[in-house]
């Protein structure tokens, strides 16, 4: 059974249909790259998976559990949504770190609050901190844990944001153009840590315009155009030998 | 003479400080409630609140004091404020709280709306509750942004308290002015100015300290 199964997802903003019948699936440990020109609906798709937008139709299932769709009533409680969205993590283009917290505090905040809600913060505090330090170390930030976001470079901020998302142990980690706000120099260091996550079989969906990176790191590439998945498959096929004229046109812009 | 004047001014000053402090105690939280109302997605809540803010900010505090103090007696033939000094003080307090909570609410609203939506969304995708997002993520950033406009407004309040004399609340200027008639001297008025300067000076120092304290991060 696939880890993630998205079926016939549709989403409109007022008159414009932004997602038109999106279906795809992925297995545990897969890295899926979503490519496509801007405005094609990539961000909206990730936001639907993370419950920041509510799709109009379709289903989203993780591990066979139906998270969205299936005709349940529209009003789902906040607690329920919070539980469901924790299957996913999201790394934003603009990092969105919390400025009043250090790198370490940014990573510890959500797990600490979750533990407090469960009533076992005291017993878990040390473990949460240790886990956060391990994650920051993996991101190459062990000497930056006590710095505030404004004291960090964009690349470092994005790496803190990745550690922060991983601290909640999502099944699937989503990235929305994680390097688009960065200089080429800083892009490299972020791509490097994402690559290291891929080598450790972290399940990821990565929206990116870095074609060489997508080709390299993805097990599966999805090309989106005007709210549809026009082509999907192994990177060798989609990126090197696209079937669709539109895909060829899009990729020509990156050569 | 100096001792007599000082004693009299201190008495007036006590009323000034009481009015100032109580106004803050009630208007700071009430302003937050009003700001939430003014951002409420329901028009039926938002529109009347915005209307109230417009009326209060668009008319003089002096006028509001007079209407609130004399209004009930004349319109509904009820003395709702109680009698004597305490009744007039109470009416003045209500007018100040209403006026200042509307001003504060606009400062809060500006502060809250200046927080990028990405901060909320980052909290949401990490599974935080709405309450935690507000108190653990948004609030301190809002506070940092509103300290400068708030300190302006609060220092204005120090001076605005003198308007309460229009309904015969015996604040410090009232005390100082009484010496013009009774003793033909003007210096007690300058003396009241010194009280204001020291008071607003202390507040300025306090707000500087708060700004310094929040200097460790950048919003
Ligand atoms: N909140 C919104 N309201 C209205 N239109 C939106 C909203 N979010 C996205 N859109 C529109 O949906 C389309 C797809 O946007 P997006 O998902 O951001 O594409 P991409 O990430 O591929 O660039 C765009 O035309 C955009 O203008
Ligand atoms: Mg996008």
mmCIF file of N, CA, C and O in Angstrom, chain A residues 166-234:
data_model
loop_
_atom_site.group_PDB
_atom_site.id
_atom_site.type_symbol
_atom_site.label_atom_id
_atom_site.label_comp_id
_atom_site.label_asym_id
_atom_site.label_seq_id
_atom_site.Cartn_x
_atom_site.Cartn_y
_atom_site.Cartn_z
ATOM 1 N N UNK A 166 11.254 18.726 10.981
ATOM 2 C CA UNK A 166 11.536 17.317 11.248
ATOM 3 C C UNK A 166 11.328 16.939 12.710
ATOM 4 O O UNK A 166 11.107 15.771 13.028
ATOM 5 N N UNK A 167 11.397 17.944 13.584
ATOM 6 C CA UNK A 167 11.262 17.659 15.013
ATOM 7 C C UNK A 167 9.895 17.089 15.372
ATOM 8 O O UNK A 167 9.738 16.467 16.419
ATOM 9 N N UNK A 168 8.903 17.301 14.522
ATOM 10 C CA UNK A 168 7.582 16.728 14.792
ATOM 11 C C UNK A 168 7.407 15.364 14.103
ATOM 12 O O UNK A 168 6.312 14.826 14.075
ATOM 13 N N UNK A 169 8.491 14.821 13.584
ATOM 14 C CA UNK A 169 8.496 13.497 12.942
ATOM 15 C C UNK A 169 7.370 13.298 11.948
ATOM 16 O O UNK A 169 6.574 12.359 12.074
ATOM 17 N N UNK A 170 7.283 14.160 10.936
ATOM 18 C CA UNK A 170 6.217 13.968 9.947
ATOM 19 C C UNK A 170 6.497 12.722 9.109
ATOM 20 O O UNK A 170 7.659 12.335 8.937
ATOM 21 N N UNK A 171 5.424 12.104 8.589
ATOM 22 C CA UNK A 171 5.609 10.978 7.670
ATOM 23 C C UNK A 171 6.185 11.478 6.353
ATOM 24 O O UNK A 171 6.973 10.797 5.715
ATOM 25 N N UNK A 172 5.712 12.665 5.964
ATOM 26 C CA UNK A 172 6.123 13.220 4.677
ATOM 27 C C UNK A 172 6.523 14.680 4.881
ATOM 28 O O UNK A 172 5.749 15.476 5.403
ATOM 29 N N UNK A 173 7.748 14.994 4.464
ATOM 30 C CA UNK A 173 8.241 16.361 4.612
ATOM 31 C C UNK A 173 8.109 17.076 3.270
ATOM 32 O O UNK A 173 8.616 16.588 2.259
ATOM 33 N N UNK A 174 7.376 18.189 3.264
ATOM 34 C CA UNK A 174 7.157 18.928 2.016
ATOM 35 C C UNK A 174 8.029 20.180 1.985
ATOM 36 O O UNK A 174 8.187 20.862 2.990
ATOM 37 N N UNK A 175 8.564 20.471 0.821
ATOM 38 C CA UNK A 175 9.376 21.684 0.636
ATOM 39 C C UNK A 175 8.757 22.502 -0.483
ATOM 40 O O UNK A 175 8.542 21.985 -1.574
ATOM 41 N N UNK A 176 8.498 23.780 -0.218
ATOM 42 C CA UNK A 176 7.982 24.648 -1.270
ATOM 43 C C UNK A 176 9.082 25.598 -1.731
ATOM 44 O O UNK A 176 9.345 26.611 -1.087
ATOM 45 N N UNK A 177 9.715 25.257 -2.832
ATOM 46 C CA UNK A 177 10.831 26.053 -3.360
ATOM 47 C C UNK A 177 11.780 26.501 -2.253
ATOM 48 O O UNK A 177 11.946 27.709 -2.022
ATOM 49 N N UNK A 178 12.413 25.548 -1.581
ATOM 50 C CA UNK A 178 13.200 25.883 -0.383
ATOM 51 C C UNK A 178 14.393 26.786 -0.654
ATOM 52 O O UNK A 178 14.908 27.389 0.284
ATOM 53 N N UNK A 179 14.810 26.902 -1.917
ATOM 54 C CA UNK A 179 15.997 27.724 -2.165
ATOM 55 C C UNK A 179 15.707 28.960 -3.012
ATOM 56 O O UNK A 179 16.627 29.693 -3.365
ATOM 57 N N UNK A 180 14.423 29.201 -3.294
ATOM 58 C CA UNK A 180 14.118 30.320 -4.198
ATOM 59 C C UNK A 180 14.431 31.681 -3.611
ATOM 60 O O UNK A 180 14.585 32.648 -4.344
ATOM 61 N N UNK A 181 14.509 31.772 -2.275
ATOM 62 C CA UNK A 181 14.807 33.067 -1.669
ATOM 63 C C UNK A 181 16.296 33.228 -1.393
ATOM 64 O O UNK A 181 16.699 34.177 -0.724
ATOM 65 N N UNK A 182 17.101 32.299 -1.900
ATOM 66 C CA UNK A 182 18.519 32.296 -1.523
ATOM 67 C C UNK A 182 19.443 32.598 -2.700
ATOM 68 O O UNK A 182 19.127 32.294 -3.850
ATOM 69 N N UNK A 183 20.613 33.178 -2.373
ATOM 70 C CA UNK A 183 21.672 33.339 -3.380
ATOM 71 C C UNK A 183 22.132 31.961 -3.838
ATOM 72 O O UNK A 183 22.031 30.997 -3.088
ATOM 73 N N UNK A 184 22.703 31.891 -5.041
ATOM 74 C CA UNK A 184 23.221 30.610 -5.536
ATOM 75 C C UNK A 184 24.167 29.942 -4.534
ATOM 76 O O UNK A 184 24.105 28.741 -4.319
ATOM 77 N N UNK A 185 24.984 30.763 -3.883
ATOM 78 C CA UNK A 185 25.954 30.230 -2.934
ATOM 79 C C UNK A 185 25.266 29.488 -1.782
ATOM 80 O O UNK A 185 25.660 28.399 -1.395
ATOM 81 N N UNK A 186 24.232 30.148 -1.235
ATOM 82 C CA UNK A 186 23.527 29.563 -0.090
ATOM 83 C C UNK A 186 22.607 28.430 -0.524
ATOM 84 O O UNK A 186 22.298 27.541 0.251
ATOM 85 N N UNK A 187 22.167 28.480 -1.796
ATOM 86 C CA UNK A 187 21.329 27.410 -2.320
ATOM 87 C C UNK A 187 22.036 26.067 -2.173
ATOM 88 O O UNK A 187 21.450 25.085 -1.722
ATOM 89 N N UNK A 188 23.331 26.052 -2.509
ATOM 90 C CA UNK A 188 24.101 24.817 -2.466
ATOM 91 C C UNK A 188 24.047 24.137 -1.104
ATOM 92 O O UNK A 188 23.818 22.926 -1.025
ATOM 93 N N UNK A 189 24.217 24.932 -0.026
ATOM 94 C CA UNK A 189 24.277 24.304 1.292
ATOM 95 C C UNK A 189 22.929 23.716 1.710
ATOM 96 O O UNK A 189 22.864 22.695 2.393
ATOM 97 N N UNK A 190 21.825 24.356 1.260
ATOM 98 C CA UNK A 190 20.501 23.821 1.593
ATOM 99 C C UNK A 190 20.227 22.553 0.783
ATOM 100 O O UNK A 190 19.750 21.543 1.318
ATOM 101 N N UNK A 191 20.583 22.595 -0.519
ATOM 102 C CA UNK A 191 20.378 21.396 -1.343
ATOM 103 C C UNK A 191 21.184 20.223 -0.794
ATOM 104 O O UNK A 191 20.738 19.083 -0.816
ATOM 105 N N UNK A 192 22.352 20.560 -0.254
ATOM 106 C CA UNK A 192 23.203 19.495 0.282
ATOM 107 C C UNK A 192 22.514 18.776 1.452
ATOM 108 O O UNK A 192 22.524 17.536 1.509
ATOM 109 N N UNK A 193 21.896 19.540 2.351
ATOM 110 C CA UNK A 193 21.257 18.859 3.493
ATOM 111 C C UNK A 193 20.001 18.102 3.046
ATOM 112 O O UNK A 193 19.691 17.040 3.586
ATOM 113 N N UNK A 194 19.297 18.635 2.049
ATOM 114 C CA UNK A 194 18.121 17.908 1.560
ATOM 115 C C UNK A 194 18.571 16.592 0.915
ATOM 116 O O UNK A 194 17.974 15.540 1.103
ATOM 117 N N UNK A 195 19.681 16.669 0.191
ATOM 118 C CA UNK A 195 20.228 15.470 -0.415
ATOM 119 C C UNK A 195 20.601 14.440 0.660
ATOM 120 O O UNK A 195 20.336 13.244 0.502
ATOM 121 N N UNK A 196 21.186 14.931 1.754
ATOM 122 C CA UNK A 196 21.569 13.988 2.815
ATOM 123 C C UNK A 196 20.328 13.350 3.444
ATOM 124 O O UNK A 196 20.351 12.193 3.854
ATOM 125 N N UNK A 197 19.223 14.112 3.507
ATOM 126 C CA UNK A 197 17.973 13.529 4.008
ATOM 127 C C UNK A 197 17.482 12.447 3.041
ATOM 128 O O UNK A 197 17.003 11.389 3.465
ATOM 129 N N UNK A 198 17.623 12.724 1.745
ATOM 130 C CA UNK A 198 17.193 11.747 0.743
ATOM 131 C C UNK A 198 18.012 10.464 0.875
ATOM 132 O O UNK A 198 17.476 9.360 0.812
ATOM 133 N N UNK A 199 19.305 10.621 1.109
ATOM 134 C CA UNK A 199 20.157 9.441 1.269
ATOM 135 C C UNK A 199 19.751 8.609 2.474
ATOM 136 O O UNK A 199 20.002 7.414 2.528
ATOM 137 N N UNK A 200 19.140 9.293 3.466
ATOM 138 C CA UNK A 200 18.671 8.558 4.644
ATOM 139 C C UNK A 200 17.218 8.103 4.485
ATOM 140 O O UNK A 200 16.563 7.775 5.445
ATOM 141 N N UNK A 201 16.723 8.189 3.251
ATOM 142 C CA UNK A 201 15.372 7.708 2.918
ATOM 143 C C UNK A 201 14.277 8.445 3.668
ATOM 144 O O UNK A 201 13.306 7.839 4.118
ATOM 145 N N UNK A 202 14.443 9.751 3.813
ATOM 146 C CA UNK A 202 13.366 10.574 4.341
ATOM 147 C C UNK A 202 12.329 10.746 3.235
ATOM 148 O O UNK A 202 12.695 11.052 2.102
ATOM 149 N N UNK A 203 11.066 10.533 3.564
ATOM 150 C CA UNK A 203 10.018 10.677 2.553
ATOM 151 C C UNK A 203 9.755 12.166 2.329
ATOM 152 O O UNK A 203 9.428 12.885 3.268
ATOM 153 N N UNK A 204 9.939 12.617 1.088
ATOM 154 C CA UNK A 204 9.842 14.059 0.838
ATOM 155 C C UNK A 204 9.121 14.374 -0.470
ATOM 156 O O UNK A 204 9.219 13.623 -1.438
ATOM 157 N N UNK A 205 8.403 15.488 -0.453
ATOM 158 C CA UNK A 205 7.861 16.070 -1.679
ATOM 159 C C UNK A 205 8.537 17.424 -1.834
ATOM 160 O O UNK A 205 8.440 18.269 -0.941
ATOM 161 N N UNK A 206 9.236 17.611 -2.924
ATOM 162 C CA UNK A 206 10.016 18.840 -3.081
ATOM 163 C C UNK A 206 9.568 19.597 -4.327
ATOM 164 O O UNK A 206 9.716 19.108 -5.446
ATOM 165 N N UNK A 207 8.993 20.766 -4.108
ATOM 166 C CA UNK A 207 8.695 21.660 -5.232
ATOM 167 C C UNK A 207 9.959 22.464 -5.490
ATOM 168 O O UNK A 207 10.483 23.103 -4.570
ATOM 169 N N UNK A 208 10.467 22.408 -6.684
ATOM 170 C CA UNK A 208 11.731 23.105 -6.938
ATOM 171 C C UNK A 208 11.868 23.512 -8.398
ATOM 172 O O UNK A 208 11.233 22.939 -9.285
ATOM 173 N N UNK A 209 12.701 24.524 -8.606
ATOM 174 C CA UNK A 209 13.067 24.917 -9.963
ATOM 175 C C UNK A 209 14.497 24.504 -10.281
ATOM 176 O O UNK A 209 15.025 24.843 -11.331
ATOM 177 N N UNK A 210 15.126 23.789 -9.317
ATOM 178 C CA UNK A 210 16.488 23.313 -9.540
ATOM 179 C C UNK A 210 16.413 21.975 -10.267
ATOM 180 O O UNK A 210 16.343 20.916 -9.648
ATOM 181 N N UNK A 211 16.430 22.020 -11.606
ATOM 182 C CA UNK A 211 16.196 20.802 -12.385
ATOM 183 C C UNK A 211 17.267 19.742 -12.177
ATOM 184 O O UNK A 211 16.956 18.558 -12.034
ATOM 185 N N UNK A 212 18.536 20.184 -12.141
ATOM 186 C CA UNK A 212 19.611 19.198 -11.975
ATOM 187 C C UNK A 212 19.437 18.482 -10.643
ATOM 188 O O UNK A 212 19.585 17.260 -10.555
ATOM 189 N N UNK A 213 19.077 19.251 -9.631
ATOM 190 C CA UNK A 213 18.866 18.681 -8.301
ATOM 191 C C UNK A 213 17.698 17.704 -8.312
ATOM 192 O O UNK A 213 17.791 16.580 -7.792
ATOM 193 N N UNK A 214 16.586 18.126 -8.919
ATOM 194 C CA UNK A 214 15.402 17.273 -8.972
ATOM 195 C C UNK A 214 15.726 15.961 -9.686
ATOM 196 O O UNK A 214 15.358 14.863 -9.233
ATOM 197 N N UNK A 215 16.432 16.070 -10.759
ATOM 198 C CA UNK A 215 16.767 14.891 -11.547
ATOM 199 C C UNK A 215 17.594 13.915 -10.732
ATOM 200 O O UNK A 215 17.421 12.701 -10.793
ATOM 201 N N UNK A 216 18.486 14.504 -9.954
ATOM 202 C CA UNK A 216 19.447 13.749 -9.171
ATOM 203 C C UNK A 216 18.848 13.064 -7.967
ATOM 204 O O UNK A 216 19.134 11.914 -7.663
ATOM 205 N N UNK A 217 18.012 13.802 -7.254
ATOM 206 C CA UNK A 217 17.627 13.379 -5.911
ATOM 207 C C UNK A 217 16.262 12.675 -5.918
ATOM 208 O O UNK A 217 15.971 11.884 -5.032
ATOM 209 N N UNK A 218 15.429 12.965 -6.927
ATOM 210 C CA UNK A 218 14.060 12.444 -6.901
ATOM 211 C C UNK A 218 13.986 11.015 -7.420
ATOM 212 O O UNK A 218 14.714 10.619 -8.326
ATOM 213 N N UNK A 219 13.089 10.233 -6.796
ATOM 214 C CA UNK A 219 12.771 8.917 -7.338
ATOM 215 C C UNK A 219 11.686 9.046 -8.389
ATOM 216 O O UNK A 219 11.486 8.175 -9.221
ATOM 217 N N UNK A 220 10.971 10.186 -8.287
ATOM 218 C CA UNK A 220 9.757 10.338 -9.073
ATOM 219 C C UNK A 220 9.570 11.823 -9.351
ATOM 220 O O UNK A 220 9.773 12.635 -8.459
ATOM 221 N N UNK A 221 9.247 12.172 -10.568
ATOM 222 C CA UNK A 221 9.059 13.585 -10.900
ATOM 223 C C UNK A 221 7.640 13.802 -11.412
ATOM 224 O O UNK A 221 7.125 13.004 -12.186
ATOM 225 N N UNK A 222 7.035 14.876 -10.921
ATOM 226 C CA UNK A 222 5.682 15.232 -11.334
ATOM 227 C C UNK A 222 5.754 16.584 -12.017
ATOM 228 O O UNK A 222 6.275 17.537 -11.444
ATOM 229 N N UNK A 223 5.268 16.661 -13.258
ATOM 230 C CA UNK A 223 5.246 17.956 -13.937
ATOM 231 C C UNK A 223 3.827 18.499 -13.925
ATOM 232 O O UNK A 223 2.896 17.870 -14.423
ATOM 233 N N UNK A 224 3.654 19.655 -13.320
ATOM 234 C CA UNK A 224 2.331 20.272 -13.244
ATOM 235 C C UNK A 224 2.223 21.433 -14.218
ATOM 236 O O UNK A 224 3.163 22.204 -14.397
ATOM 237 N N UNK A 225 1.049 21.541 -14.826
ATOM 238 C CA UNK A 225 0.806 22.647 -15.744
ATOM 239 C C UNK A 225 -0.659 23.048 -15.637
ATOM 240 O O UNK A 225 -1.546 22.214 -15.809
ATOM 241 N N UNK A 226 -0.894 24.303 -15.322
ATOM 242 C CA UNK A 226 -2.249 24.843 -15.219
ATOM 243 C C UNK A 226 -3.183 23.967 -14.390
ATOM 244 O O UNK A 226 -4.294 23.640 -14.802
ATOM 245 N N UNK A 227 -2.682 23.569 -13.236
ATOM 246 C CA UNK A 227 -3.548 22.847 -12.299
ATOM 247 C C UNK A 227 -3.704 21.371 -12.573
ATOM 248 O O UNK A 227 -4.502 20.704 -11.906
ATOM 249 N N UNK A 228 -2.981 20.866 -13.567
ATOM 250 C CA UNK A 228 -3.051 19.428 -13.847
ATOM 251 C C UNK A 228 -1.667 18.821 -13.747
ATOM 252 O O UNK A 228 -0.665 19.504 -13.956
ATOM 253 N N UNK A 229 -1.644 17.494 -13.496
ATOM 254 C CA UNK A 229 -0.391 16.768 -13.647
ATOM 255 C C UNK A 229 -0.337 16.314 -15.088
ATOM 256 O O UNK A 229 -1.133 15.502 -15.534
ATOM 257 N N UNK A 230 0.604 16.909 -15.826
ATOM 258 C CA UNK A 230 0.652 16.621 -17.255
ATOM 259 C C UNK A 230 1.476 15.379 -17.530
ATOM 260 O O UNK A 230 1.250 14.649 -18.492
ATOM 261 N N UNK A 231 2.462 15.154 -16.667
ATOM 262 C CA UNK A 231 3.359 14.041 -16.907
ATOM 263 C C UNK A 231 3.983 13.653 -15.578
ATOM 264 O O UNK A 231 4.333 14.521 -14.783
ATOM 265 N N UNK A 232 4.103 12.369 -15.301
ATOM 266 C CA UNK A 232 4.808 11.955 -14.101
ATOM 267 C C UNK A 232 5.530 10.645 -14.354
ATOM 268 O O UNK A 232 5.119 9.847 -15.191
ATOM 269 N N UNK A 233 6.624 10.458 -13.638
ATOM 270 C CA UNK A 233 7.386 9.230 -13.838
ATOM 271 C C UNK A 233 8.783 9.356 -13.273
ATOM 272 O O UNK A 233 9.064 10.279 -12.495
ATOM 273 N N UNK A 234 9.658 8.443 -13.685
ATOM 274 C CA UNK A 234 11.038 8.502 -13.200
ATOM 275 C C UNK A 234 11.707 9.743 -13.798
ATOM 276 O O UNK A 234 11.369 10.156 -14.911
#
